[in-house]
Amino acid sequence: MEQRVRGKKIGAKKNAGEIASVHEILLGVDPSLRGTGYGLIRLGNDPPETLDKGTIKCPPKWSRSECLVAITRTLREVIRKHQPTVCAIEGLFYAQNVKTALIMGEARGAALAAVAEGGLEIIEIAPRKVKQSIVGYGNAQKIAVAKMVQRMLKLKDLPEPDAADALALALTYAHLNKRFAIDPAQKI
């Protein structure tokens, strides 16, 4: 089994070589029951074009099942609208609280089901790997990730933390697969 820090393929209809494209659309997903972040980028420009980003917010009064339906429906709509080919999703993290881990697993499962149903290649990337790739430090704070994503994508406004994490996942996937270079070296 591949190491999580390198990105682990969860399921796919196509391999990376078959879908590599100058204008490839990547979806990043940061799953959470009350705030699942998503972000879509299109490669081919420098910087990549941000097509959409957001947070699927579920109020505390909603039941878990209502939240899971909202996550699934929203991601289905995003996939239908933008037609991404690859989804980079945040890998599992260590949780001391079993109940928290189970709830996070439910949200992640809802997101994975929607993405798999859309036929996307799914790649898991460890949270520390994303922070290392984007900020240069594996223990970086959420605000540091958001600011760097804003800078890298030349966004006018600072993205919400969960949406920023999702965009960071997409950027990390692109970077790890040499589909987007951050400040690439120039020949002189």
PDB file of C-alpha atoms in Angstrom:
ATOM      1  CA  MET A   1       0.000   0.000   0.000  1.00  0.00           C
ATOM      2  CA  GLU A   2       1.317   3.445  -0.918  1.00  0.00           C
ATOM      3  CA  GLN A   3       2.150   5.869   1.840  1.00  0.00           C
ATOM      4  CA  ARG A   4      -0.562   8.416   2.583  1.00  0.00           C
ATOM      5  CA  VAL A   5       1.869  11.324   2.405  1.00  0.00           C
ATOM      6  CA  ARG A   6       2.467  10.610  -1.282  1.00  0.00           C
ATOM      7  CA  GLY A   7      -1.223  10.506  -2.049  1.00  0.00           C
ATOM      8  CA  LYS A   8      -3.170   7.279  -2.124  1.00  0.00           C
ATOM      9  CA  LYS A   9      -5.463   6.354  -4.955  1.00  0.00           C
ATOM     10  CA  ILE A  10      -8.843   5.299  -3.557  1.00  0.00           C
ATOM     11  CA  GLY A  11     -10.718   4.455  -6.729  1.00  0.00           C
ATOM     12  CA  ALA A  12     -10.838   5.499 -10.335  1.00  0.00           C
ATOM     13  CA  LYS A  13     -12.207   4.928 -13.762  1.00  0.00           C
ATOM     14  CA  LYS A  14      -9.141   6.385 -15.510  1.00  0.00           C
ATOM     15  CA  ASN A  15      -5.487   6.537 -14.622  1.00  0.00           C
ATOM     16  CA  ALA A  16      -3.564   9.798 -14.333  1.00  0.00           C
ATOM     17  CA  GLY A  17      -1.859   9.338 -17.702  1.00  0.00           C
ATOM     18  CA  GLU A  18      -5.168   8.929 -19.495  1.00  0.00           C
ATOM     19  CA  ILE A  19      -6.689  12.095 -18.067  1.00  0.00           C
ATOM     20  CA  ALA A  20      -3.701  14.424 -17.997  1.00  0.00           C
ATOM     21  CA  SER A  21      -4.729  17.505 -19.872  1.00  0.00           C
ATOM     22  CA  VAL A  22      -3.550  21.076 -20.131  1.00  0.00           C
ATOM     23  CA  HIS A  23      -7.010  22.265 -19.092  1.00  0.00           C
ATOM     24  CA  GLU A  24      -7.756  19.572 -16.530  1.00  0.00           C
ATOM     25  CA  ILE A  25     -10.269  20.476 -13.810  1.00  0.00           C
ATOM     26  CA  LEU A  26      -9.410  19.343 -10.285  1.00  0.00           C
ATOM     27  CA  LEU A  27     -11.779  19.128  -7.312  1.00  0.00           C
ATOM     28  CA  GLY A  28     -10.489  19.386  -3.763  1.00  0.00           C
ATOM     29  CA  VAL A  29     -12.681  18.219  -0.863  1.00  0.00           C
ATOM     30  CA  ASP A  30     -12.092  18.834   2.851  1.00  0.00           C
ATOM     31  CA  PRO A  31     -14.822  16.719   4.508  1.00  0.00           C
ATOM     32  CA  SER A  32     -16.491  17.648   7.779  1.00  0.00           C
ATOM     33  CA  LEU A  33     -20.032  17.120   9.052  1.00  0.00           C
ATOM     34  CA  ARG A  34     -20.754  20.807   9.724  1.00  0.00           C
ATOM     35  CA  GLY A  35     -18.446  22.436   7.165  1.00  0.00           C
ATOM     36  CA  THR A  36     -17.286  20.440   4.145  1.00  0.00           C
ATOM     37  CA  GLY A  37     -15.043  22.583   1.969  1.00  0.00           C
ATOM     38  CA  TYR A  38     -14.785  22.213  -1.790  1.00  0.00           C
ATOM     39  CA  GLY A  39     -12.721  23.980  -4.426  1.00  0.00           C
ATOM     40  CA  LEU A  40     -12.274  23.596  -8.168  1.00  0.00           C
ATOM     41  CA  ILE A  41      -9.327  24.746 -10.239  1.00  0.00           C
ATOM     42  CA  ARG A  42      -8.651  24.528 -13.961  1.00  0.00           C
ATOM     43  CA  LEU A  43      -5.055  23.944 -14.950  1.00  0.00           C
ATOM     44  CA  GLY A  44      -3.530  25.455 -18.057  1.00  0.00           C
ATOM     45  CA  ASN A  45      -2.954  29.016 -16.876  1.00  0.00           C
ATOM     46  CA  ASP A  46      -0.518  30.515 -14.411  1.00  0.00           C
ATOM     47  CA  PRO A  47      -2.012  30.706 -11.878  1.00  0.00           C
ATOM     48  CA  PRO A  48      -4.638  28.008 -12.296  1.00  0.00           C
ATOM     49  CA  GLU A  49      -8.148  29.400 -12.698  1.00  0.00           C
ATOM     50  CA  THR A  50     -10.415  29.107  -9.648  1.00  0.00           C
ATOM     51  CA  LEU A  51     -13.762  27.905 -11.002  1.00  0.00           C
ATOM     52  CA  ASP A  52     -15.679  27.558  -7.746  1.00  0.00           C
ATOM     53  CA  LYS A  53     -15.133  27.272  -4.014  1.00  0.00           C
ATOM     54  CA  GLY A  54     -17.317  27.076  -0.963  1.00  0.00           C
ATOM     55  CA  THR A  55     -18.260  25.469   2.294  1.00  0.00           C
ATOM     56  CA  ILE A  56     -21.256  23.180   2.711  1.00  0.00           C
ATOM     57  CA  LYS A  57     -22.489  24.545   6.032  1.00  0.00           C
ATOM     58  CA  CYS A  58     -24.861  22.464   8.120  1.00  0.00           C
ATOM     59  CA  PRO A  59     -26.442  24.183  11.147  1.00  0.00           C
ATOM     60  CA  PRO A  60     -26.116  22.476  14.549  1.00  0.00           C
ATOM     61  CA  LYS A  61     -29.888  21.902  14.642  1.00  0.00           C
ATOM     62  CA  TRP A  62     -29.671  19.612  11.594  1.00  0.00           C
ATOM     63  CA  SER A  63     -29.478  15.876  12.200  1.00  0.00           C
ATOM     64  CA  ARG A  64     -26.426  13.984  10.970  1.00  0.00           C
ATOM     65  CA  SER A  65     -28.497  12.445   8.185  1.00  0.00           C
ATOM     66  CA  GLU A  66     -29.597  15.910   6.965  1.00  0.00           C
ATOM     67  CA  CYS A  67     -25.956  17.000   6.871  1.00  0.00           C
ATOM     68  CA  LEU A  68     -24.902  13.899   4.931  1.00  0.00           C
ATOM     69  CA  VAL A  69     -27.653  14.519   2.365  1.00  0.00           C
ATOM     70  CA  ALA A  70     -26.546  18.163   1.997  1.00  0.00           C
ATOM     71  CA  ILE A  71     -22.926  17.098   1.442  1.00  0.00           C
ATOM     72  CA  THR A  72     -23.893  14.505  -1.163  1.00  0.00           C
ATOM     73  CA  ARG A  73     -26.342  16.752  -3.035  1.00  0.00           C
ATOM     74  CA  THR A  74     -24.019  19.744  -3.137  1.00  0.00           C
ATOM     75  CA  LEU A  75     -21.017  17.755  -4.352  1.00  0.00           C
ATOM     76  CA  ARG A  76     -23.147  16.032  -7.007  1.00  0.00           C
ATOM     77  CA  GLU A  77     -24.258  19.450  -8.286  1.00  0.00           C
ATOM     78  CA  VAL A  78     -20.702  20.841  -8.261  1.00  0.00           C
ATOM     79  CA  ILE A  79     -19.450  17.791 -10.192  1.00  0.00           C
ATOM     80  CA  ARG A  80     -22.329  18.004 -12.688  1.00  0.00           C
ATOM     81  CA  LYS A  81     -21.708  21.716 -13.279  1.00  0.00           C
ATOM     82  CA  HIS A  82     -17.898  21.702 -13.619  1.00  0.00           C
ATOM     83  CA  GLN A  83     -17.095  18.137 -14.798  1.00  0.00           C
ATOM     84  CA  PRO A  84     -13.791  17.649 -12.915  1.00  0.00           C
ATOM     85  CA  THR A  85     -11.705  14.578 -13.704  1.00  0.00           C
ATOM     86  CA  VAL A  86      -9.845  14.166 -10.412  1.00  0.00           C
ATOM     87  CA  CYS A  87     -10.765  14.671  -6.756  1.00  0.00           C
ATOM     88  CA  ALA A  88      -8.125  15.222  -4.086  1.00  0.00           C
ATOM     89  CA  ILE A  89      -9.642  14.509  -0.674  1.00  0.00           C
ATOM     90  CA  GLU A  90      -8.110  15.008   2.734  1.00  0.00           C
ATOM     91  CA  GLY A  91      -6.780  11.787   4.210  1.00  0.00           C
ATOM     92  CA  LEU A  92      -7.764  10.379   7.557  1.00  0.00           C
ATOM     93  CA  PHE A  93      -6.303  11.894  10.671  1.00  0.00           C
ATOM     94  CA  TYR A  94      -5.744  10.487  14.133  1.00  0.00           C
ATOM     95  CA  ALA A  95      -8.625  11.239  16.517  1.00  0.00           C
ATOM     96  CA  GLN A  96      -8.558  10.368  20.203  1.00  0.00           C
ATOM     97  CA  ASN A  97     -12.345  10.649  20.465  1.00  0.00           C
ATOM     98  CA  VAL A  98     -13.990   7.632  18.821  1.00  0.00           C
ATOM     99  CA  LYS A  99     -17.329   9.411  18.360  1.00  0.00           C
ATOM    100  CA  THR A 100     -15.625  12.293  16.532  1.00  0.00           C
ATOM    101  CA  ALA A 101     -13.777   9.852  14.290  1.00  0.00           C
ATOM    102  CA  LEU A 102     -17.006   8.035  13.413  1.00  0.00           C
ATOM    103  CA  ILE A 103     -18.853  11.270  12.589  1.00  0.00           C
ATOM    104  CA  MET A 104     -15.939  12.456  10.436  1.00  0.00           C
ATOM    105  CA  GLY A 105     -15.976   9.070   8.707  1.00  0.00           C
ATOM    106  CA  GLU A 106     -19.657   9.484   7.896  1.00  0.00           C
ATOM    107  CA  ALA A 107     -19.072  12.905   6.317  1.00  0.00           C
ATOM    108  CA  ARG A 108     -16.086  11.583   4.403  1.00  0.00           C
ATOM    109  CA  GLY A 109     -18.140   8.602   3.223  1.00  0.00           C
ATOM    110  CA  ALA A 110     -20.910  10.872   1.923  1.00  0.00           C
ATOM    111  CA  ALA A 111     -18.348  12.953   0.024  1.00  0.00           C
ATOM    112  CA  LEU A 112     -16.566   9.887  -1.373  1.00  0.00           C
ATOM    113  CA  ALA A 113     -19.863   8.361  -2.537  1.00  0.00           C
ATOM    114  CA  ALA A 114     -20.829  11.523  -4.443  1.00  0.00           C
ATOM    115  CA  VAL A 115     -17.386  11.806  -6.034  1.00  0.00           C
ATOM    116  CA  ALA A 116     -17.193   8.118  -6.969  1.00  0.00           C
ATOM    117  CA  GLU A 117     -20.690   8.295  -8.434  1.00  0.00           C
ATOM    118  CA  GLY A 118     -19.416  11.116 -10.675  1.00  0.00           C
ATOM    119  CA  GLY A 119     -16.702   8.818 -12.039  1.00  0.00           C
ATOM    120  CA  LEU A 120     -13.766  10.894 -10.795  1.00  0.00           C
ATOM    121  CA  GLU A 121     -10.353   9.530  -9.963  1.00  0.00           C
ATOM    122  CA  ILE A 122     -10.038   9.916  -6.179  1.00  0.00           C
ATOM    123  CA  ILE A 123      -6.701  10.647  -4.531  1.00  0.00           C
ATOM    124  CA  GLU A 124      -6.219  10.845  -0.765  1.00  0.00           C
ATOM    125  CA  ILE A 125      -3.614  13.295   0.522  1.00  0.00           C
ATOM    126  CA  ALA A 126      -2.549  13.542   4.169  1.00  0.00           C
ATOM    127  CA  PRO A 127      -3.235  16.913   5.843  1.00  0.00           C
ATOM    128  CA  ARG A 128       0.440  17.373   6.762  1.00  0.00           C
ATOM    129  CA  LYS A 129       1.472  16.774   3.141  1.00  0.00           C
ATOM    130  CA  VAL A 130      -0.924  19.497   1.974  1.00  0.00           C
ATOM    131  CA  LYS A 131       0.435  21.977   4.520  1.00  0.00           C
ATOM    132  CA  GLN A 132       4.007  21.053   3.605  1.00  0.00           C
ATOM    133  CA  SER A 133       3.282  21.494  -0.102  1.00  0.00           C
ATOM    134  CA  ILE A 134       1.421  24.799   0.215  1.00  0.00           C
ATOM    135  CA  VAL A 135       3.090  26.552   3.157  1.00  0.00           C
ATOM    136  CA  GLY A 136       6.361  24.645   3.474  1.00  0.00           C
ATOM    137  CA  TYR A 137       5.586  23.532   7.033  1.00  0.00           C
ATOM    138  CA  GLY A 138       3.568  20.432   7.938  1.00  0.00           C
ATOM    139  CA  ASN A 139       2.141  21.930  11.144  1.00  0.00           C
ATOM    140  CA  ALA A 140       0.988  25.201   9.560  1.00  0.00           C
ATOM    141  CA  GLN A 141      -2.156  26.886  10.880  1.00  0.00           C
ATOM    142  CA  LYS A 142      -5.343  27.109   8.776  1.00  0.00           C
ATOM    143  CA  ILE A 143      -4.891  30.875   8.298  1.00  0.00           C
ATOM    144  CA  ALA A 144      -1.413  30.343   6.832  1.00  0.00           C
ATOM    145  CA  VAL A 145      -2.839  27.838   4.332  1.00  0.00           C
ATOM    146  CA  ALA A 146      -5.668  30.231   3.406  1.00  0.00           C
ATOM    147  CA  LYS A 147      -3.272  33.155   2.859  1.00  0.00           C
ATOM    148  CA  MET A 148      -0.930  31.078   0.717  1.00  0.00           C
ATOM    149  CA  VAL A 149      -3.831  29.715  -1.373  1.00  0.00           C
ATOM    150  CA  GLN A 150      -5.035  33.298  -1.869  1.00  0.00           C
ATOM    151  CA  ARG A 151      -1.558  34.301  -3.038  1.00  0.00           C
ATOM    152  CA  MET A 152      -1.001  31.261  -5.280  1.00  0.00           C
ATOM    153  CA  LEU A 153      -4.378  31.580  -7.022  1.00  0.00           C
ATOM    154  CA  LYS A 154      -4.318  35.401  -6.972  1.00  0.00           C
ATOM    155  CA  LEU A 155      -7.721  35.520  -5.291  1.00  0.00           C
ATOM    156  CA  LYS A 156      -9.130  38.942  -4.441  1.00  0.00           C
ATOM    157  CA  ASP A 157     -10.458  37.828  -1.045  1.00  0.00           C
ATOM    158  CA  LEU A 158      -9.167  35.391   1.543  1.00  0.00           C
ATOM    159  CA  PRO A 159     -11.120  32.139   1.088  1.00  0.00           C
ATOM    160  CA  GLU A 160     -13.028  30.625   4.015  1.00  0.00           C
ATOM    161  CA  PRO A 161     -10.816  28.132   5.893  1.00  0.00           C
ATOM    162  CA  ASP A 162     -12.592  24.963   4.707  1.00  0.00           C
ATOM    163  CA  ALA A 163     -12.751  26.167   1.088  1.00  0.00           C
ATOM    164  CA  ALA A 164      -9.078  27.200   1.307  1.00  0.00           C
ATOM    165  CA  ASP A 165      -8.156  23.718   2.523  1.00  0.00           C
ATOM    166  CA  ALA A 166     -10.066  22.199  -0.404  1.00  0.00           C
ATOM    167  CA  LEU A 167      -8.289  24.466  -2.904  1.00  0.00           C
ATOM    168  CA  ALA A 168      -4.992  23.565  -1.203  1.00  0.00           C
ATOM    169  CA  LEU A 169      -5.768  19.871  -1.759  1.00  0.00           C
ATOM    170  CA  ALA A 170      -6.341  20.466  -5.482  1.00  0.00           C
ATOM    171  CA  LEU A 171      -3.144  22.530  -5.756  1.00  0.00           C
ATOM    172  CA  THR A 172      -1.149  19.890  -3.878  1.00  0.00           C
ATOM    173  CA  TYR A 173      -2.401  17.158  -6.199  1.00  0.00           C
ATOM    174  CA  ALA A 174      -1.419  19.256  -9.218  1.00  0.00           C
ATOM    175  CA  HIS A 175       1.986  20.003  -7.717  1.00  0.00           C
ATOM    176  CA  LEU A 176       2.684  16.380  -6.757  1.00  0.00           C
ATOM    177  CA  ASN A 177       1.771  15.264 -10.273  1.00  0.00           C
ATOM    178  CA  LYS A 178       3.836  18.024 -11.907  1.00  0.00           C
ATOM    179  CA  ARG A 179       0.767  19.548 -13.508  1.00  0.00           C
ATOM    180  CA  PHE A 180       1.381  22.920 -11.890  1.00  0.00           C
ATOM    181  CA  ALA A 181       4.665  24.319 -10.676  1.00  0.00           C
ATOM    182  CA  ILE A 182       4.785  26.935  -7.946  1.00  0.00           C
ATOM    183  CA  ASP A 183       7.083  29.676  -9.197  1.00  0.00           C
ATOM    184  CA  PRO A 184       8.708  27.388 -11.773  1.00  0.00           C
ATOM    185  CA  ALA A 185      12.375  27.889 -12.535  1.00  0.00           C
ATOM    186  CA  GLN A 186      13.045  29.860 -15.689  1.00  0.00           C
ATOM    187  CA  LYS A 187      15.789  29.115 -18.156  1.00  0.00           C
ATOM    188  CA  ILE A 188      18.167  32.045 -18.656  1.00  0.00           C
TER     189      ILE A 188
END
